[in-house]
Short mmCIF file of C-alpha atoms in Angstrom, two decimals:
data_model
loop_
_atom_site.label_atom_id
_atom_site.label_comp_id
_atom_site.label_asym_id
_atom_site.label_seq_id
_atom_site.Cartn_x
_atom_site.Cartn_y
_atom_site.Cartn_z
CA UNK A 1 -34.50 4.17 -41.89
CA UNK A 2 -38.16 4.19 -40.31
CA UNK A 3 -38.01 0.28 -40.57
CA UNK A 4 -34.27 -0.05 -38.78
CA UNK A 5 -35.44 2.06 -35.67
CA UNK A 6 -38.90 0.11 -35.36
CA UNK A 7 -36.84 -3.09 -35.81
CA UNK A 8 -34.09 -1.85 -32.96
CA UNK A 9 -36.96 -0.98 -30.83
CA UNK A 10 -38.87 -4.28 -31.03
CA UNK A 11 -35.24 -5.74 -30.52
CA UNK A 12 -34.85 -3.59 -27.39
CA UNK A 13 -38.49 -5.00 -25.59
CA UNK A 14 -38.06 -8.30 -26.08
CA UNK A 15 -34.44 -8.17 -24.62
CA UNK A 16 -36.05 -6.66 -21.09
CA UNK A 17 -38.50 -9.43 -21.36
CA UNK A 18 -35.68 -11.81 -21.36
CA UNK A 19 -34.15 -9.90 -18.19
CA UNK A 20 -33.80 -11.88 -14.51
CA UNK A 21 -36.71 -11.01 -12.24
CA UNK A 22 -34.75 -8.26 -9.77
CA UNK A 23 -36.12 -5.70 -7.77
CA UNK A 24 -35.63 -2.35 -9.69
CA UNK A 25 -34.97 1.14 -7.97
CA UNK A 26 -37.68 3.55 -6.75
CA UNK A 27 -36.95 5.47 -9.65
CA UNK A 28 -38.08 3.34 -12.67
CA UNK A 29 -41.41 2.94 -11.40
CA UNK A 30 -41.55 6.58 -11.24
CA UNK A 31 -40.54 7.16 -14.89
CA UNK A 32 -43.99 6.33 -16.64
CA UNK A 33 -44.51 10.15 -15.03
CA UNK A 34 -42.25 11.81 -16.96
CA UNK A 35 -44.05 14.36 -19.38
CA UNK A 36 -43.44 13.03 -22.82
CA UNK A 37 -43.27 16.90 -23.83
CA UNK A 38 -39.61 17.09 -22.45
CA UNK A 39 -38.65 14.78 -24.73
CA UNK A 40 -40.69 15.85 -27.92
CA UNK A 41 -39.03 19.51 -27.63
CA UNK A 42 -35.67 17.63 -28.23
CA UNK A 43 -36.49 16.94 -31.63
CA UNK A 44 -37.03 20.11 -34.00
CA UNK A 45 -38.39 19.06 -37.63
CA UNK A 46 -41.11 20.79 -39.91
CA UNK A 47 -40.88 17.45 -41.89
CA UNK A 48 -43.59 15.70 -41.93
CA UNK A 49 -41.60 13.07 -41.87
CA UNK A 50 -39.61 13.69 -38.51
CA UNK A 51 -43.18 14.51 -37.22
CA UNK A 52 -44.65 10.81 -38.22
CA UNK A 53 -41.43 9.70 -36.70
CA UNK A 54 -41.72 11.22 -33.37
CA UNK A 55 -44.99 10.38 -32.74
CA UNK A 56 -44.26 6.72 -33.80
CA UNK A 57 -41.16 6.99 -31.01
CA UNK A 58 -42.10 9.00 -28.43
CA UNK A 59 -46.31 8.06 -28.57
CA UNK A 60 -45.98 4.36 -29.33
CA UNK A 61 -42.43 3.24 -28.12
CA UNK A 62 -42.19 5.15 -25.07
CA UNK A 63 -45.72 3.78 -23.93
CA UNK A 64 -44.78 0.13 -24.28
CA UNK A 65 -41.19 0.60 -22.53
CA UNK A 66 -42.55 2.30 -19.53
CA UNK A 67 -45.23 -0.57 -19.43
CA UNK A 68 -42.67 -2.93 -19.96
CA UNK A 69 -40.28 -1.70 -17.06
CA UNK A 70 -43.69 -1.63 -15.25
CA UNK A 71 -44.69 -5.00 -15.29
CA UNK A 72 -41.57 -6.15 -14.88
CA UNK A 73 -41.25 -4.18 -11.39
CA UNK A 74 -44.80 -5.55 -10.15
CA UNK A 75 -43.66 -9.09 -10.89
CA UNK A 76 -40.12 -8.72 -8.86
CA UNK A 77 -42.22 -7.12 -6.17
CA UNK A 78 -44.62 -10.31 -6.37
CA UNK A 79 -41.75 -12.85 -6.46
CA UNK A 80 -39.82 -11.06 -3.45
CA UNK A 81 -42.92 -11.62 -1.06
CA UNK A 82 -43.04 -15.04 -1.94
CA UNK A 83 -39.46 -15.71 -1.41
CA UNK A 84 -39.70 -13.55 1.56
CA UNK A 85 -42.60 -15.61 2.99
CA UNK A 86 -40.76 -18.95 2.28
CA UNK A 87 -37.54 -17.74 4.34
CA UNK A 88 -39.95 -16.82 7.13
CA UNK A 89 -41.32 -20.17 7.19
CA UNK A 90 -37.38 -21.50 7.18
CA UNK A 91 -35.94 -19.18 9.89
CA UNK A 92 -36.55 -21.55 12.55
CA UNK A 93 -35.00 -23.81 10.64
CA UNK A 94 -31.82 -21.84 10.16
CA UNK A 95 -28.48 -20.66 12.95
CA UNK A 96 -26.75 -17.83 11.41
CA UNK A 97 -22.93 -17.37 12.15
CA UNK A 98 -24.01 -14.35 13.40
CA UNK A 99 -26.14 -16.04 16.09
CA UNK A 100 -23.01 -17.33 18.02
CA UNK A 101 -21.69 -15.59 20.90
CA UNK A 102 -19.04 -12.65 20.80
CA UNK A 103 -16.54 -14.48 22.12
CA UNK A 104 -16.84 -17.50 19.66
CA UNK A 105 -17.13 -15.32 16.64
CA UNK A 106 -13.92 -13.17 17.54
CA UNK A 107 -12.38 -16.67 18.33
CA UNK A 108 -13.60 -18.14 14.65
CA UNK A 109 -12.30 -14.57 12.98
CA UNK A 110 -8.76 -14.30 14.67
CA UNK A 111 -7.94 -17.94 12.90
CA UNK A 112 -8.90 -17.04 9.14
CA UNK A 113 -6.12 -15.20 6.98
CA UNK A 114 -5.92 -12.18 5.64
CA UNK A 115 -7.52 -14.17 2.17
CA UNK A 116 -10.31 -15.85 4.43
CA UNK A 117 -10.96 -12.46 6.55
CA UNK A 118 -11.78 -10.45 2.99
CA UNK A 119 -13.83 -13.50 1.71
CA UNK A 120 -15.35 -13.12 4.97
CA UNK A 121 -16.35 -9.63 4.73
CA UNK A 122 -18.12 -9.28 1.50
CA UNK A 123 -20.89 -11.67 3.25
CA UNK A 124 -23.19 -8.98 4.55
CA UNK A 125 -22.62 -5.48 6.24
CA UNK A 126 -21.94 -6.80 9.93
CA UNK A 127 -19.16 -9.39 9.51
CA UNK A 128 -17.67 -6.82 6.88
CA UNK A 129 -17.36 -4.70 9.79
CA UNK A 130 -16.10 -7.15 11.83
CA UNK A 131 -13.73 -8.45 9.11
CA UNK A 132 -12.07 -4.95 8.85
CA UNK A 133 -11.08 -3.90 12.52
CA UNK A 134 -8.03 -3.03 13.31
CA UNK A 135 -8.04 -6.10 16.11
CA UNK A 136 -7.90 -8.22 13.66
CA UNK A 137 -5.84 -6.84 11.20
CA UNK A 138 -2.86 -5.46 13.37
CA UNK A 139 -2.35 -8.69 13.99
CA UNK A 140 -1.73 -9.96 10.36
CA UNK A 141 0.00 -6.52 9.91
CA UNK A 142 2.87 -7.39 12.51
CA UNK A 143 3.33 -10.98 12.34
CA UNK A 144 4.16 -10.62 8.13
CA UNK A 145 5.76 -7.15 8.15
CA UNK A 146 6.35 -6.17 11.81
CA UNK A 147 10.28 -6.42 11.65
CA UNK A 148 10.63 -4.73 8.22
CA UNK A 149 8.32 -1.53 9.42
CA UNK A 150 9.86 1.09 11.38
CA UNK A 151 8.24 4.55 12.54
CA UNK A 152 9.50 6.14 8.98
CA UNK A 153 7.04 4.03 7.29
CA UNK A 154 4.27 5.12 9.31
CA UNK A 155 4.83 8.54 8.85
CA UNK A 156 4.84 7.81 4.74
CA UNK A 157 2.29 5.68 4.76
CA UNK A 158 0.72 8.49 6.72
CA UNK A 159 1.39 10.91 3.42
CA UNK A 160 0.46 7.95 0.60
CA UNK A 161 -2.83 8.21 2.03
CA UNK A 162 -3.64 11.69 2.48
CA UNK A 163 -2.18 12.32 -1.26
CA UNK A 164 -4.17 9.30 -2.44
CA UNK A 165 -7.27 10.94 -0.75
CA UNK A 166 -6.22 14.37 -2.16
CA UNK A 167 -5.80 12.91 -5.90
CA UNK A 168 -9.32 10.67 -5.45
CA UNK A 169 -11.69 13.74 -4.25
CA UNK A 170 -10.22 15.82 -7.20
CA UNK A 171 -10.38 13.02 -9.73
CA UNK A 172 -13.97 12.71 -8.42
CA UNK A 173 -14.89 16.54 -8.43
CA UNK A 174 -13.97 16.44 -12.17
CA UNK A 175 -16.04 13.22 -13.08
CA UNK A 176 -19.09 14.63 -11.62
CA UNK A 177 -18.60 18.11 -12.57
CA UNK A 178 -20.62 17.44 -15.72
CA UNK A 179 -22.66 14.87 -14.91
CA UNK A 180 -24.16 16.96 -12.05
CA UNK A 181 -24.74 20.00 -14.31
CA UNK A 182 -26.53 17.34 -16.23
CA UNK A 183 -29.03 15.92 -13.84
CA UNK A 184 -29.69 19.24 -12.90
CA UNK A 185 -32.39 20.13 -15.11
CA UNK A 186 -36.07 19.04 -14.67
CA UNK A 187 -37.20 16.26 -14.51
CA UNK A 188 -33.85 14.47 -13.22
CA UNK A 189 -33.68 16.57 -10.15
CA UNK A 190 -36.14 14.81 -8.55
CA UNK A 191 -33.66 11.40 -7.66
CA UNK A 192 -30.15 13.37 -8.39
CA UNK A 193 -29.79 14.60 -5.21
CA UNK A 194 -30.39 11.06 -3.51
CA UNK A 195 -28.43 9.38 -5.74
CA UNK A 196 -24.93 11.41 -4.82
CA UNK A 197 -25.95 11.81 -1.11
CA UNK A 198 -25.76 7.67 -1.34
CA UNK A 199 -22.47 7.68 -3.02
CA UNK A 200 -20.56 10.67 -0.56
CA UNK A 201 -22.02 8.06 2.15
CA UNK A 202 -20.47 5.53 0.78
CA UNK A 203 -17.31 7.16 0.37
CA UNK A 204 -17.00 8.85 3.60
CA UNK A 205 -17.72 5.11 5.08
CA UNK A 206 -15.01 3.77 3.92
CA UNK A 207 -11.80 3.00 6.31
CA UNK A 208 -8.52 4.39 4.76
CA UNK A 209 -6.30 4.65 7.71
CA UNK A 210 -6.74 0.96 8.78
CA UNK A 211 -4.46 -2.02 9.68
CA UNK A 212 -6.27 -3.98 7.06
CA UNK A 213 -5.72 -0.70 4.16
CA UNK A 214 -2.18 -0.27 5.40
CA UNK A 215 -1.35 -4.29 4.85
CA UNK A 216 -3.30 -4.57 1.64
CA UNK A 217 -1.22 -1.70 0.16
CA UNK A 218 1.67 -3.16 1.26
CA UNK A 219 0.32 -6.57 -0.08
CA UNK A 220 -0.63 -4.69 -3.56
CA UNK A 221 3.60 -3.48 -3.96
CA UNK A 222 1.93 -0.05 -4.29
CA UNK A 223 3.08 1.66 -1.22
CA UNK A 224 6.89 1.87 -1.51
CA UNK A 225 7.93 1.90 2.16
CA UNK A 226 11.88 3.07 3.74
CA UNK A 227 13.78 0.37 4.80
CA UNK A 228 17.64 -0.59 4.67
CA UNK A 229 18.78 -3.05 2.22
CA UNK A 230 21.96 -5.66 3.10
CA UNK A 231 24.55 -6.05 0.61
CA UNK A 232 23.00 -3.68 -2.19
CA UNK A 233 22.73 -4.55 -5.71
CA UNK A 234 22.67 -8.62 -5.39
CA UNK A 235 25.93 -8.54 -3.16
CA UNK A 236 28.03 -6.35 -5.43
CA UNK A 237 31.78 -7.17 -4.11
CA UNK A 238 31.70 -3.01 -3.47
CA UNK A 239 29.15 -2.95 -0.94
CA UNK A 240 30.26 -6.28 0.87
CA UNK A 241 29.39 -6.13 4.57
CA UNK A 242 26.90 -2.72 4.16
CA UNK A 243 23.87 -1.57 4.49
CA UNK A 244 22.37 1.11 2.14
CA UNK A 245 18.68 2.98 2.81
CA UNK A 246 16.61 2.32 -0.17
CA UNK A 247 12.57 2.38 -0.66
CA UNK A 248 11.48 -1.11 -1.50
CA UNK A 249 8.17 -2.59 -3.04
CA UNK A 250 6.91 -6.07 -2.26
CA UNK A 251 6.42 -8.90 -5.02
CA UNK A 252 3.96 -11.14 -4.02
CA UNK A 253 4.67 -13.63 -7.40
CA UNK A 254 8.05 -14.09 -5.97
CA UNK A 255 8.08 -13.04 -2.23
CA UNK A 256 10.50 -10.50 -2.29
CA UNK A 257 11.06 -6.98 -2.99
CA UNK A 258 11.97 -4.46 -5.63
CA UNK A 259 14.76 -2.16 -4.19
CA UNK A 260 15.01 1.72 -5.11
CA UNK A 261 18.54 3.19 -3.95
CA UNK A 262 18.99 6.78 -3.33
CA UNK A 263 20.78 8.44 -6.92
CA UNK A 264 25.21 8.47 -5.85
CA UNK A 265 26.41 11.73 -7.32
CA UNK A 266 25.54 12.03 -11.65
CA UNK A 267 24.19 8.09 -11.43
CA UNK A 268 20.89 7.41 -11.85
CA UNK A 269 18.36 5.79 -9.16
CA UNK A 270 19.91 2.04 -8.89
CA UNK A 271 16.62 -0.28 -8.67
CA UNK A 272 17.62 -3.79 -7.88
CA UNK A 273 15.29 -6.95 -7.68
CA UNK A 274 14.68 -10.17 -5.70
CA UNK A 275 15.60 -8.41 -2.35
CA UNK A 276 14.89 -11.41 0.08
CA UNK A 277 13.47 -10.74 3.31
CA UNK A 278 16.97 -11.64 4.95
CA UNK A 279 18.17 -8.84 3.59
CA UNK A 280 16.12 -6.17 4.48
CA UNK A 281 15.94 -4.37 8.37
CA UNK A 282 14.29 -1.33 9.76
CA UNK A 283 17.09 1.78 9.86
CA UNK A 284 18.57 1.58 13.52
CA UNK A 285 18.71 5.49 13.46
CA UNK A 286 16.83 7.76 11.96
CA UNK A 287 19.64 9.61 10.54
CA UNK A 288 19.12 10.89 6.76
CA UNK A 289 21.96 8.77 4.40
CA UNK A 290 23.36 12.46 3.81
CA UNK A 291 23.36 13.47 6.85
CA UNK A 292 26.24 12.87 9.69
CA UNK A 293 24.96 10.49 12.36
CA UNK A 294 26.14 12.41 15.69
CA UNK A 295 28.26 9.46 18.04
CA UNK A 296 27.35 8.74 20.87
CA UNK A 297 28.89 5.42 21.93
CA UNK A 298 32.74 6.73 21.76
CA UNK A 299 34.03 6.87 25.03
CA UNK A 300 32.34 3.25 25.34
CA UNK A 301 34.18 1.82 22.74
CA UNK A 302 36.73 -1.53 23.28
CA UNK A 303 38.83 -3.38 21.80
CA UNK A 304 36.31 -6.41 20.22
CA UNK A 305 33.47 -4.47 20.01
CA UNK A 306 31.23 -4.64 17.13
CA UNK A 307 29.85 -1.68 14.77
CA UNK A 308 28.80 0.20 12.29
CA UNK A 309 30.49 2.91 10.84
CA UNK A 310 29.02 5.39 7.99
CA UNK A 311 30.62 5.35 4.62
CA UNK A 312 30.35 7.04 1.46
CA UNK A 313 32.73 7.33 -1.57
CA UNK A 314 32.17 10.90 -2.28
CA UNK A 315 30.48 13.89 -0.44
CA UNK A 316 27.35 13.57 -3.57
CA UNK A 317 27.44 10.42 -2.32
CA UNK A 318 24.51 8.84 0.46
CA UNK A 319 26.35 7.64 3.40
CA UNK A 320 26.05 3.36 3.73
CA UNK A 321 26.32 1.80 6.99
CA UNK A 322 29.51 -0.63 7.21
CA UNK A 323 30.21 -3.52 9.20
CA UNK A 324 33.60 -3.47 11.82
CA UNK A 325 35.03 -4.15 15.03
CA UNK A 326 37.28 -2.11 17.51
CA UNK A 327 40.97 -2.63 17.19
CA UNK A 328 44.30 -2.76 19.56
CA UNK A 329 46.57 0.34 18.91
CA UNK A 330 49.78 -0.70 17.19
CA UNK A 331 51.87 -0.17 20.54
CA UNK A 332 49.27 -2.94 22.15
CA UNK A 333 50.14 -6.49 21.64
CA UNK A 334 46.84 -7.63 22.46
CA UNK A 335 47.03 -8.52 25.63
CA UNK A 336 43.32 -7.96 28.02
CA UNK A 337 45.89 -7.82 30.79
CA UNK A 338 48.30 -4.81 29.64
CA UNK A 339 45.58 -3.25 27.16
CA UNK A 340 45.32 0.12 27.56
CA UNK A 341 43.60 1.31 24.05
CA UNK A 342 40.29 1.75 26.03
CA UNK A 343 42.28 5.29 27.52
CA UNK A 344 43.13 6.30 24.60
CA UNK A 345 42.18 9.13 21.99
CA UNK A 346 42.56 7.10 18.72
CA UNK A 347 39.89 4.45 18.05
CA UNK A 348 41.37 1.77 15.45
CA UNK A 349 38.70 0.43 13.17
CA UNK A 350 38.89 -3.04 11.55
CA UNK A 351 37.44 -4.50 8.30
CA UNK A 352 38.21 -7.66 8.65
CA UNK A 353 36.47 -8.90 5.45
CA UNK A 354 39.63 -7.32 3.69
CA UNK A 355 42.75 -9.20 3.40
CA UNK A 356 45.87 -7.43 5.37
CA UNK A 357 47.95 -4.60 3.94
CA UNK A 358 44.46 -3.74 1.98
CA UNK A 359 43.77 0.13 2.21
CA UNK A 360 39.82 -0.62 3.09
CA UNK A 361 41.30 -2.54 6.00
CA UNK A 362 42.09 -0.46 8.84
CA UNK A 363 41.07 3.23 10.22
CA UNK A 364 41.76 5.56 13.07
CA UNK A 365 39.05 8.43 14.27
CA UNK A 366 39.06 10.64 16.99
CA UNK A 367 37.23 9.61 20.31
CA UNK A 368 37.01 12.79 21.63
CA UNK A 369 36.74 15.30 18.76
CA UNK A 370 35.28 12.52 16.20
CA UNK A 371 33.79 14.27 12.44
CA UNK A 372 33.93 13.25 9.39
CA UNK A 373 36.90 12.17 7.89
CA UNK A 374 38.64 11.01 5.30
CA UNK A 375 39.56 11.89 1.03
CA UNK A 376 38.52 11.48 -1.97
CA UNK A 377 40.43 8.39 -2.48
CA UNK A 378 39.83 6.26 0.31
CA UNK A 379 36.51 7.94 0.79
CA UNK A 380 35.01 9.66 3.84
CA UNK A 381 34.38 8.09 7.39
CA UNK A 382 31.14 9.28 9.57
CA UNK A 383 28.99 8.79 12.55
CA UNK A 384 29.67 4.92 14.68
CA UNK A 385 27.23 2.98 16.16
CA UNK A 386 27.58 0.55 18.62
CA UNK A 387 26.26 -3.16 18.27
CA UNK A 388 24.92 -4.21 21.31
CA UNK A 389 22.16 -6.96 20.59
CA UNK A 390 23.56 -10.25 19.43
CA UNK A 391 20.89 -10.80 16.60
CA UNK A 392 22.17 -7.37 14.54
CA UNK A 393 25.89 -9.44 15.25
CA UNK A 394 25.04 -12.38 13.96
CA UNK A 395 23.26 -11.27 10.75
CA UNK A 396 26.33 -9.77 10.04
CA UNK A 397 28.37 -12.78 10.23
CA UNK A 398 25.96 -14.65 8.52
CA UNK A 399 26.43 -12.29 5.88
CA UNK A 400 30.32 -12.67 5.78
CA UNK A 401 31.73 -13.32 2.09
CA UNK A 402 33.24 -16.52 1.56
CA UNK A 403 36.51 -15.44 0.16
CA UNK A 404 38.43 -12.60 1.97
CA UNK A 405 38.01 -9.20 -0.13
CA UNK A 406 40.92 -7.42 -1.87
#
């Protein structure tokens, strides 16, 4: 056994002889010092064998591998002045990016994407902190994900963070429970305490609540954000002409998103795939999906008017937003000239998309004393919203099915 552990520690030498030439910490030099009788008291043996063995390890080995670590600290420490004297010689020589005015730099940085900005960063400590400002990033941020990020997401992105932060500290507390206890004992104390001072530095350094954070996690498909989700579940002929809240998670492979749909009564959580960008929008309202969304367009509501309408099958069920216009009463022929359905109480929804005599095809509601209504056969009516921009109209019509719905 004596020959194995004379063999491994020959082994061990010659493999930090064949070691690259780098500058090593204050510390090594430093552990030549290190009373041998620390280590002797770890071994207890009235053998002489285990005696002949510990002074072969601890007399012998210890004083080569401390000379050894030694020599090989002088010799970085000769080959860094050189190589620092040769890049003196060269400085004239050389114009750092650096060098070039403010202006220029910002103007070089705002062209690189997000790729070439984090390439850019791990250069050296100033252009990492240029590389990560929020002028830089915000910009990236909005241009990619600026019309599928309303202030919901902020507020949970707001949450993902401080829970990530919560979970990190404790995961951290735990890791270096031990260790600390550890490193606490002579003669380790001298470096611990420098050594996890660097570290908290490090850790408190580092920007969480950032533009460039916020569109890497994104990026990652990590942060699952709130959104609203066209034509659920691949354009299911039940949710023609709807919109549904759902949490989504991006796929960079494939460009589009993962889609996780509130649970509809007993079901479980529908998760649908390949959500295209087309299909996804910020939630006009921040209205809950089981919650009634209070009116507040009734009294402006005319015949040819376009909107939204909540709808859900069941009271377990999340409400979905569904497309419609504004109807004549059946006592008005149609007529702009002699239509007076704007005076009246009853609203008259349209679905269009159905074919005629179709029960999904036409509703009334109140304008004045509007709530929910409806059963649980034709399901249950809720809150209207008025379209007013032409973009939210025309993504529904570019949305329209191709063959009229039973």
């Amino acid at each position: 056994m004596l020959v194995f552990i004379v063999t491994g520690t020959v082994s061990f030498i010659l493999f930090l002889n064949s070691l690259p030439l780098k500058p090593l910490p204050s510390w090594a030099h430093e552990m030549r010092h290190l009373p041998l009788c620390f280590w002797k008291d770890l071994c207890f043996s009235p053998s002489p064998f285990y005696i002949s063995l510990k002074r072969l390890l601890f007399d012998g080995v210890w004083g080569l591998i401390t000379s050894t670590v030694v020599m090989k600290h002088d010799c970085c420490i000769s080959s860094s002045s050189k190589f620092e004297h040769s890049a003196v010689q060269n400085e004239e020589h050389f114009t750092s990016l650096l060098d070039l005015p403010e202006l220029a730099l910002d103007g070089i940085l705002e062209k690189l994407s997000p790729t070439g900005l984090r390439n850019m960063g791990v250069v050296c400590r100033s252009l990492r902190d240029r590389c990560c400002s929020d002028y830089l990033w915000e910009g990236h941020l909005m241009q990619k994900w600026g019309h599928v990020l309303g202030p919901a997401v902020y507020r949970d992105w707001r949450r993902f963070i401080e829970s990530a932060q919560s979970c990190s500290n404790s995961d951290r507390k735990k890791s270096h429970g031990f260790v600390k206890c550890f490193w606490q004992f002579w003669p380790f104390s001298c470096f611990v305490s420098s050594v996890f001072d660097e570290s908290s530095e490090v850790q408190s350094s580092a920007v969480v609540d950032s533009f460039m954070s916020w569109y890497l996690a994104l990026e990652s498909g990590k942060f699952w954000f709130p959104a609203q989700v066209y034509n659920r579940e691949s354009g299911h002929v039940g949710f023609m002409l709807s919109c549904y809240d759902a949490e989504l998670s991006y796929d960079s492979q494939n460009d589009t998103f993962h889609a996780r749909y509130p649970p509809h009564g007993s079901r479980a959580v529908a998760i649908e795939s390949g959500v295209q960008w087309d299909r996804v929008r910020v939630a006009p309202v921040e209205t809950s999906p089981h919650d009634l969304h209070v009116s507040d367009c009734l009294n402006d509501l005319h015949p040819g008017d376009h909107i939204e309408i909540q709808w859900r099958r069941n009271k377990e069920f999340p409400y979905g937003w569904w497309y419609g216009v504004i109807g004549h009463l059946e006592t008005c022929d149609g007529n702009e000239n002699y239509c007076h359905c704007f005076n009246s109480d009853t609203v008259v929804l349209e679905f269009n998309q159905y074919t005629p005599g179709s029960r999904w095809r036409k509703t009334n509601v109140s304008r004045k004393d509007h709530k929910e209504e409806g059963n649980e056969s034709d399901g249950f009516y809720g809150g209207i919203r008025k379209l007013y921009k032409n973009d939210e109209i025309a993504t529904w019509k570019r949305l329209w099915p191709r063959d009229i719905l039973e």
